[in-house]
């Protein structure tokens, strides 16, 4: 049986937080009803608070962020009547494109249209314009991910979102924001989450990533839109009954939104440590949050992850050639030092060493910093 990872050394995802004593107490004391009948007061409070946080009329609690994104497409289709499910225009390196695509096609019946992304993670506006201009007589949903995970968690500002939304709305498209880590983006940019969400027609927001709740996402939008999404959630079997026990720790998580700044500082310390290791390259986003992406010259991401695991450090290998370190509230400077030491040990025994002068492969155009071999 695999031994559980030391939480301070498990960087695979910011979903790996566990509910603390305050969250468990909130779950125990939660006032519940039956959310299917609309009378669970704790769920109602959570939905109202998240709607207020994002500046929308309404919000719907879902079991996962993936379901929120699925509901987003289906509810947008419902607003277009007999013309059917929409075309989904999405950045090629987003979570929706390479991890949720099969579900979106199978359950939403959509045609997924991936487009290139800029180095900061924003879908290329010229590519989006070309897709929308082509028409096809069907409605379109244009999606944006913030933070941009494959851009090393880069935070997109409101101006970027407005630019995409202005273009999409000019074609009558629905704009969906996959804001699973929108809280991180808001903290990194020093703005209210509502400012980043305002240009979008719908927003998926997660409470189970850096905010640390054990489960849950929310889909936000107008009253009419959320009502359609609620009906679809029921059809998909996503209705929950005494779900106040889920909403209660999520309410605790919302109170901790400012604490995400500490995660960002820990991630910055991790990146600074990695930058001193010969043979290690970093993917440096313009506006970093809680993620660090590193690669070791001569090693595939899978082999790098395997070797790090031998030192007790767990990371996520990614198709862009990097391994991801996702920082959350369980991480501290002890874990940072151990991770840096582990990566240094792995790099020192890598079969191929690449120097700065030899160059390094770019990842989607982002700046990649490679240290000189000692």
Coordinates of C-alpha atoms in Angstrom, one line a residue:
X1 CA 0.0 0.0 0.0
X2 CA 1.3 3.4 -0.9
X3 CA 2.2 5.6 2.0
X4 CA 0.4 8.9 2.2
X5 CA 2.6 11.8 1.2
X6 CA 3.8 14.4 3.7
X7 CA 1.4 17.3 3.2
X8 CA 4.3 19.7 3.2
X9 CA 5.9 17.8 0.3
X10 CA 2.8 17.0 -1.8
X11 CA 2.6 19.6 -4.5
X12 CA 0.4 17.7 -7.0
X13 CA -2.6 20.0 -6.6
X14 CA -4.1 22.7 -4.4
X15 CA -7.1 20.3 -4.1
X16 CA -5.1 18.3 -1.7
X17 CA -5.9 20.4 1.3
X18 CA -7.9 18.7 4.2
X19 CA -10.6 20.3 6.3
X20 CA -9.2 21.7 9.5
X21 CA -10.9 21.8 12.9
X22 CA -12.9 25.0 12.1
X23 CA -14.2 23.5 8.9
X24 CA -15.1 20.2 10.6
X25 CA -16.9 22.1 13.4
X26 CA -18.9 24.1 10.8
X27 CA -19.9 20.9 9.1
X28 CA -21.1 19.4 12.4
X29 CA -23.1 22.5 13.3
X30 CA -24.5 23.2 9.9
X31 CA -28.2 24.0 9.7
X32 CA -29.5 21.9 6.8
X33 CA -32.7 21.5 4.8
X34 CA -33.1 19.9 1.4
X35 CA -31.5 21.8 -1.4
X36 CA -33.6 19.9 -4.0
X37 CA -36.6 21.7 -2.5
X38 CA -34.7 24.9 -2.1
X39 CA -34.8 25.1 1.6
X40 CA -31.2 24.3 2.8
X41 CA -30.3 27.6 4.5
X42 CA -26.6 27.0 4.5
X43 CA -26.5 26.3 0.8
X44 CA -28.6 29.4 0.2
X45 CA -26.2 31.5 2.3
X46 CA -23.2 30.2 0.4
X47 CA -24.8 30.8 -3.0
X48 CA -25.7 34.4 -2.0
X49 CA -22.2 35.1 -0.7
X50 CA -20.5 33.8 -3.8
X51 CA -22.9 35.7 -6.1
X52 CA -22.1 38.9 -4.1
X53 CA -18.4 38.1 -4.3
X54 CA -18.5 37.8 -8.1
X55 CA -21.1 40.5 -8.7
X56 CA -23.7 38.3 -10.2
X57 CA -27.4 37.9 -9.6
X58 CA -27.3 34.3 -8.6
X59 CA -25.1 31.2 -8.0
X60 CA -25.6 27.4 -8.0
X61 CA -23.7 25.0 -5.8
X62 CA -22.3 22.0 -7.8
X63 CA -20.3 19.0 -6.6
X64 CA -17.3 20.0 -8.8
X65 CA -15.8 22.7 -11.0
X66 CA -16.0 20.3 -13.9
X67 CA -19.8 20.0 -13.5
X68 CA -20.0 23.8 -13.3
X69 CA -18.3 24.1 -16.7
X70 CA -20.5 21.4 -18.2
X71 CA -23.6 23.1 -16.9
X72 CA -22.3 26.4 -18.2
X73 CA -22.3 25.1 -21.8
X74 CA -25.7 23.4 -21.4
X75 CA -27.4 26.4 -19.8
X76 CA -26.1 28.7 -22.5
X77 CA -27.5 26.3 -25.1
X78 CA -30.9 26.5 -23.4
X79 CA -31.0 30.2 -24.0
X80 CA -30.8 29.6 -27.7
X81 CA -33.8 27.2 -28.0
X82 CA -34.0 24.9 -31.0
X83 CA -30.7 25.9 -32.5
X84 CA -29.1 23.4 -30.1
X85 CA -25.9 23.1 -28.2
X86 CA -23.4 25.8 -28.9
X87 CA -19.9 25.8 -30.5
X88 CA -17.4 26.0 -27.6
X89 CA -14.4 28.2 -28.4
X90 CA -11.7 27.5 -25.8
X91 CA -8.0 28.0 -25.4
X92 CA -6.1 24.8 -26.5
X93 CA -4.2 24.6 -23.2
X94 CA -7.0 25.1 -20.8
X95 CA -8.5 22.6 -18.4
X96 CA -11.7 22.5 -20.4
X97 CA -9.9 21.7 -23.6
X98 CA -7.6 18.9 -22.6
X99 CA -9.2 17.4 -19.4
X100 CA -12.9 18.1 -19.8
X101 CA -13.3 17.9 -23.6
X102 CA -14.7 14.3 -23.7
X103 CA -17.4 15.1 -21.1
X104 CA -18.4 18.3 -22.8
X105 CA -18.7 16.6 -26.2
X106 CA -20.6 13.6 -24.8
X107 CA -22.9 15.2 -22.3
X108 CA -23.3 18.7 -23.8
X109 CA -23.3 17.6 -27.4
X110 CA -21.1 20.5 -28.3
X111 CA -18.4 21.0 -31.0
X112 CA -15.2 22.0 -29.2
X113 CA -13.1 24.5 -31.1
X114 CA -9.6 24.9 -29.4
X115 CA -7.7 28.0 -30.4
X116 CA -4.1 29.1 -29.7
X117 CA -3.4 31.1 -26.5
X118 CA -1.1 34.1 -25.9
X119 CA 1.8 33.6 -23.6
X120 CA -0.2 34.9 -20.7
X121 CA -3.0 32.4 -21.3
X122 CA -5.6 34.6 -23.0
X123 CA -7.1 33.0 -26.1
X124 CA -5.6 34.6 -29.2
X125 CA -8.1 37.3 -30.2
X126 CA -7.4 37.0 -33.9
X127 CA -8.0 33.2 -33.8
X128 CA -11.3 33.7 -31.8
X129 CA -12.4 36.4 -34.3
X130 CA -11.8 34.1 -37.2
X131 CA -13.8 31.2 -35.6
X132 CA -16.7 33.5 -34.8
X133 CA -16.7 35.2 -38.1
X134 CA -17.0 31.9 -39.9
X135 CA -20.4 31.5 -38.3
X136 CA -22.2 28.2 -39.0
X137 CA -25.6 29.4 -37.9
X138 CA -25.1 28.1 -34.4
X139 CA -24.6 29.9 -31.1
X140 CA -21.2 30.1 -29.6
X141 CA -19.7 30.1 -26.1
X142 CA -16.3 31.6 -25.8
X143 CA -14.4 30.4 -22.7
X144 CA -11.6 32.0 -20.7
X145 CA -9.6 30.4 -17.9
X146 CA -8.3 32.5 -15.0
X147 CA -5.8 31.8 -13.6
X148 CA -4.3 30.2 -16.7
X149 CA -3.0 26.9 -15.3
X150 CA -0.7 25.8 -18.2
X151 CA 0.7 29.3 -18.2
X152 CA 2.1 28.5 -14.7
X153 CA -1.0 29.9 -13.0
X154 CA -0.8 33.4 -14.6
X155 CA -3.4 35.9 -13.4
X156 CA -5.3 37.6 -16.2
X157 CA -6.3 41.2 -15.5
X158 CA -9.7 42.7 -16.1
X159 CA -8.5 44.4 -19.3
X160 CA -7.7 41.1 -20.9
X161 CA -11.1 39.7 -20.0
X162 CA -12.8 42.8 -21.3
X163 CA -11.0 42.5 -24.6
X164 CA -12.1 38.9 -25.2
X165 CA -15.6 39.6 -24.0
X166 CA -16.0 42.6 -26.2
X167 CA -15.0 40.6 -29.2
X168 CA -17.3 37.7 -28.3
X169 CA -20.3 39.8 -27.5
X170 CA -19.9 41.6 -30.9
X171 CA -20.8 38.2 -32.4
X172 CA -23.6 37.5 -29.9
X173 CA -21.6 34.8 -28.2
X174 CA -22.0 33.8 -24.5
X175 CA -18.7 34.4 -22.5
X176 CA -17.9 31.8 -19.8
X177 CA -15.2 32.3 -17.3
X178 CA -13.6 29.2 -15.9
X179 CA -12.6 30.9 -12.7
X180 CA -11.7 27.8 -10.7
X181 CA -8.7 29.9 -9.3
X182 CA -10.2 33.3 -9.8
X183 CA -9.7 34.0 -6.1
X184 CA -6.0 33.6 -6.6
X185 CA -6.0 35.9 -9.6
X186 CA -7.9 38.6 -7.6
X187 CA -5.5 38.4 -4.7
X188 CA -2.4 38.5 -7.0
X189 CA -3.8 41.5 -8.8
X190 CA -5.1 43.3 -5.7
X191 CA -8.6 43.6 -7.1
X192 CA -12.1 42.4 -6.2
X193 CA -13.1 39.1 -7.8
X194 CA -16.2 40.9 -9.2
X195 CA -13.9 43.1 -11.2
X196 CA -12.4 40.1 -13.0
X197 CA -15.8 38.4 -13.4
X198 CA -17.8 41.4 -14.6
X199 CA -17.3 41.0 -18.4
X200 CA -18.4 37.4 -18.4
X201 CA -21.9 36.1 -18.7
X202 CA -21.3 33.1 -16.5
X203 CA -18.5 32.1 -14.1
X204 CA -17.4 28.8 -12.6
X205 CA -15.8 29.4 -9.2
X206 CA -14.1 26.7 -7.0
X207 CA -14.0 26.6 -3.2
X208 CA -12.1 23.3 -3.1
X209 CA -8.8 24.4 -4.6
X210 CA -6.6 27.0 -2.8
X211 CA -9.5 28.2 -0.6
X212 CA -9.4 24.7 1.0
X213 CA -13.0 23.5 1.2
X214 CA -13.3 19.7 0.9
X215 CA -15.6 19.8 -2.1
X216 CA -17.6 22.1 -4.3
X217 CA -17.9 24.6 -7.1
X218 CA -20.4 27.3 -8.0
X219 CA -21.8 28.4 -11.3
X220 CA -22.8 32.1 -11.3
X221 CA -24.8 34.3 -13.6
X222 CA -28.3 35.8 -14.0
X223 CA -31.3 34.5 -12.2
X224 CA -32.7 33.0 -15.4
X225 CA -29.4 31.5 -16.4
X226 CA -28.8 29.9 -13.0
X227 CA -32.4 28.5 -13.1
X228 CA -31.7 26.8 -16.3
X229 CA -28.4 25.4 -14.9
X230 CA -30.3 24.1 -11.8
X231 CA -32.7 22.2 -14.0
X232 CA -29.8 20.7 -16.0
X233 CA -27.9 19.8 -12.8
X234 CA -31.0 17.8 -11.7
X235 CA -31.1 16.0 -15.1
X236 CA -27.5 15.0 -14.7
X237 CA -28.0 13.6 -11.3
X238 CA -26.2 16.4 -9.6
X239 CA -28.9 17.4 -7.2
X240 CA -27.9 17.2 -3.5
X241 CA -30.1 17.1 -0.5
X242 CA -28.8 18.0 3.0
X243 CA -25.8 19.7 1.3
X244 CA -25.5 22.3 4.0
X245 CA -22.7 20.1 5.4
X246 CA -20.8 20.8 2.2
X247 CA -21.7 24.5 2.1
X248 CA -20.6 25.1 5.7
X249 CA -16.9 24.5 5.2
X250 CA -17.1 26.4 1.9
X251 CA -18.3 29.5 3.9
X252 CA -15.3 29.1 6.1
X253 CA -13.1 28.9 3.0
X254 CA -14.5 32.2 1.7
X255 CA -13.3 34.0 4.8
X256 CA -9.8 32.9 4.0
X257 CA -9.6 34.4 0.6
X258 CA -6.9 37.1 1.7
X259 CA -4.7 34.2 3.0
X260 CA -4.0 33.1 -0.6
X261 CA -1.4 35.8 -0.6
X262 CA 0.7 33.6 1.7
X263 CA 0.5 30.8 -0.8
X264 CA 1.7 33.1 -3.5
X265 CA 4.7 34.1 -1.3
X266 CA 5.5 30.5 -0.7
X267 CA 5.4 29.7 -4.4
X268 CA 7.7 32.7 -5.1
X269 CA 10.2 31.3 -2.5
X270 CA 10.0 27.9 -4.2
X271 CA 10.6 29.4 -7.6
X272 CA 13.5 31.5 -6.2
X273 CA 15.1 28.3 -4.8
X274 CA 14.7 26.4 -8.1
X275 CA 16.3 29.2 -10.0
X276 CA 19.6 28.5 -8.2
X277 CA 19.7 24.8 -9.3
X278 CA 21.8 24.1 -12.4
X279 CA 20.0 22.3 -15.2
X280 CA 16.5 23.4 -14.0
X281 CA 14.3 25.6 -16.2
X282 CA 11.3 27.6 -14.9
X283 CA 8.2 28.8 -16.7
X284 CA 7.8 32.3 -15.4
X285 CA 4.3 33.9 -15.8
X286 CA 3.9 37.7 -16.0
X287 CA 1.6 37.7 -12.9
X288 CA 2.4 34.6 -10.8
X289 CA 0.1 33.1 -8.2
X290 CA 0.4 29.7 -6.5
X291 CA 2.0 27.6 -9.1
X292 CA 5.6 26.9 -10.1
X293 CA 6.5 24.9 -13.2
X294 CA 9.9 23.4 -13.5
X295 CA 11.8 21.1 -15.9
X296 CA 15.0 19.2 -15.6
X297 CA 17.3 19.0 -18.6
X298 CA 17.3 15.5 -20.0
X299 CA 14.3 14.2 -18.1
X300 CA 10.7 13.8 -19.3
X301 CA 8.1 15.3 -16.9
X302 CA 7.0 11.7 -16.0
X303 CA 10.6 10.7 -15.2
X304 CA 11.2 13.9 -13.2
X305 CA 8.1 13.3 -11.2
X306 CA 9.1 9.7 -10.5
X307 CA 12.5 10.7 -9.3
X308 CA 11.1 13.5 -7.1
X309 CA 8.7 10.9 -5.6
X310 CA 11.8 8.9 -4.6
X311 CA 12.7 11.9 -2.4
X312 CA 9.2 12.1 -1.0
X313 CA 8.2 15.1 -3.2
X314 CA 5.0 14.7 -5.2
X315 CA 4.3 16.8 -8.3
X316 CA 2.1 16.7 -11.4
X317 CA 3.8 16.0 -14.8
X318 CA 2.3 18.0 -17.6
X319 CA 2.2 17.7 -21.4
X320 CA 4.0 21.0 -21.9
X321 CA 7.3 19.4 -20.7
X322 CA 7.2 20.7 -17.1
X323 CA 6.2 19.4 -13.7
X324 CA 3.8 21.5 -11.6
X325 CA 4.2 22.4 -8.0
X326 CA 0.8 23.8 -6.8
X327 CA 1.2 25.6 -3.5
X328 CA -1.6 25.7 -0.8
X329 CA -2.1 26.3 2.9
X330 CA -0.4 23.1 4.0
X331 CA 3.0 24.2 2.5
X332 CA 5.6 26.0 4.5
X333 CA 9.3 26.9 4.2
X334 CA 10.3 23.5 5.5
X335 CA 8.6 22.0 2.5
X336 CA 10.1 24.6 0.2
X337 CA 13.6 23.8 1.3
X338 CA 13.0 20.1 1.0
X339 CA 11.6 20.5 -2.5
X340 CA 14.5 22.6 -3.6
X341 CA 16.9 20.0 -2.2
X342 CA 15.0 17.2 -3.9
X343 CA 15.0 18.9 -7.3
X344 CA 18.7 19.7 -7.0
X345 CA 19.4 16.0 -6.3
X346 CA 17.3 14.9 -9.3
X347 CA 19.0 17.5 -11.6
X348 CA 22.5 16.4 -10.4
X349 CA 21.8 12.9 -11.6
X350 CA 19.9 13.7 -14.8
X351 CA 21.4 11.9 -17.9
X352 CA 21.7 15.0 -20.1
X353 CA 22.7 18.4 -18.9
X354 CA 21.7 21.4 -21.0
X355 CA 23.3 24.8 -20.5
X356 CA 21.9 28.2 -21.1
X357 CA 24.0 28.7 -24.2
X358 CA 22.4 25.6 -25.9
X359 CA 19.0 27.1 -25.6
X360 CA 15.8 25.5 -24.2
X361 CA 12.5 24.7 -25.8
X362 CA 9.8 27.3 -25.3
X363 CA 6.5 26.4 -23.9
X364 CA 3.6 28.2 -25.7
X365 CA 5.9 31.3 -26.0
X366 CA 6.3 31.9 -22.3
X367 CA 9.8 33.0 -21.1
X368 CA 11.7 29.9 -19.9
X369 CA 14.7 30.6 -17.6
X370 CA 17.5 28.0 -17.7
X371 CA 20.3 28.2 -15.2
X372 CA 23.9 27.6 -16.2
X373 CA 25.4 24.2 -15.4
X374 CA 27.9 24.4 -12.7

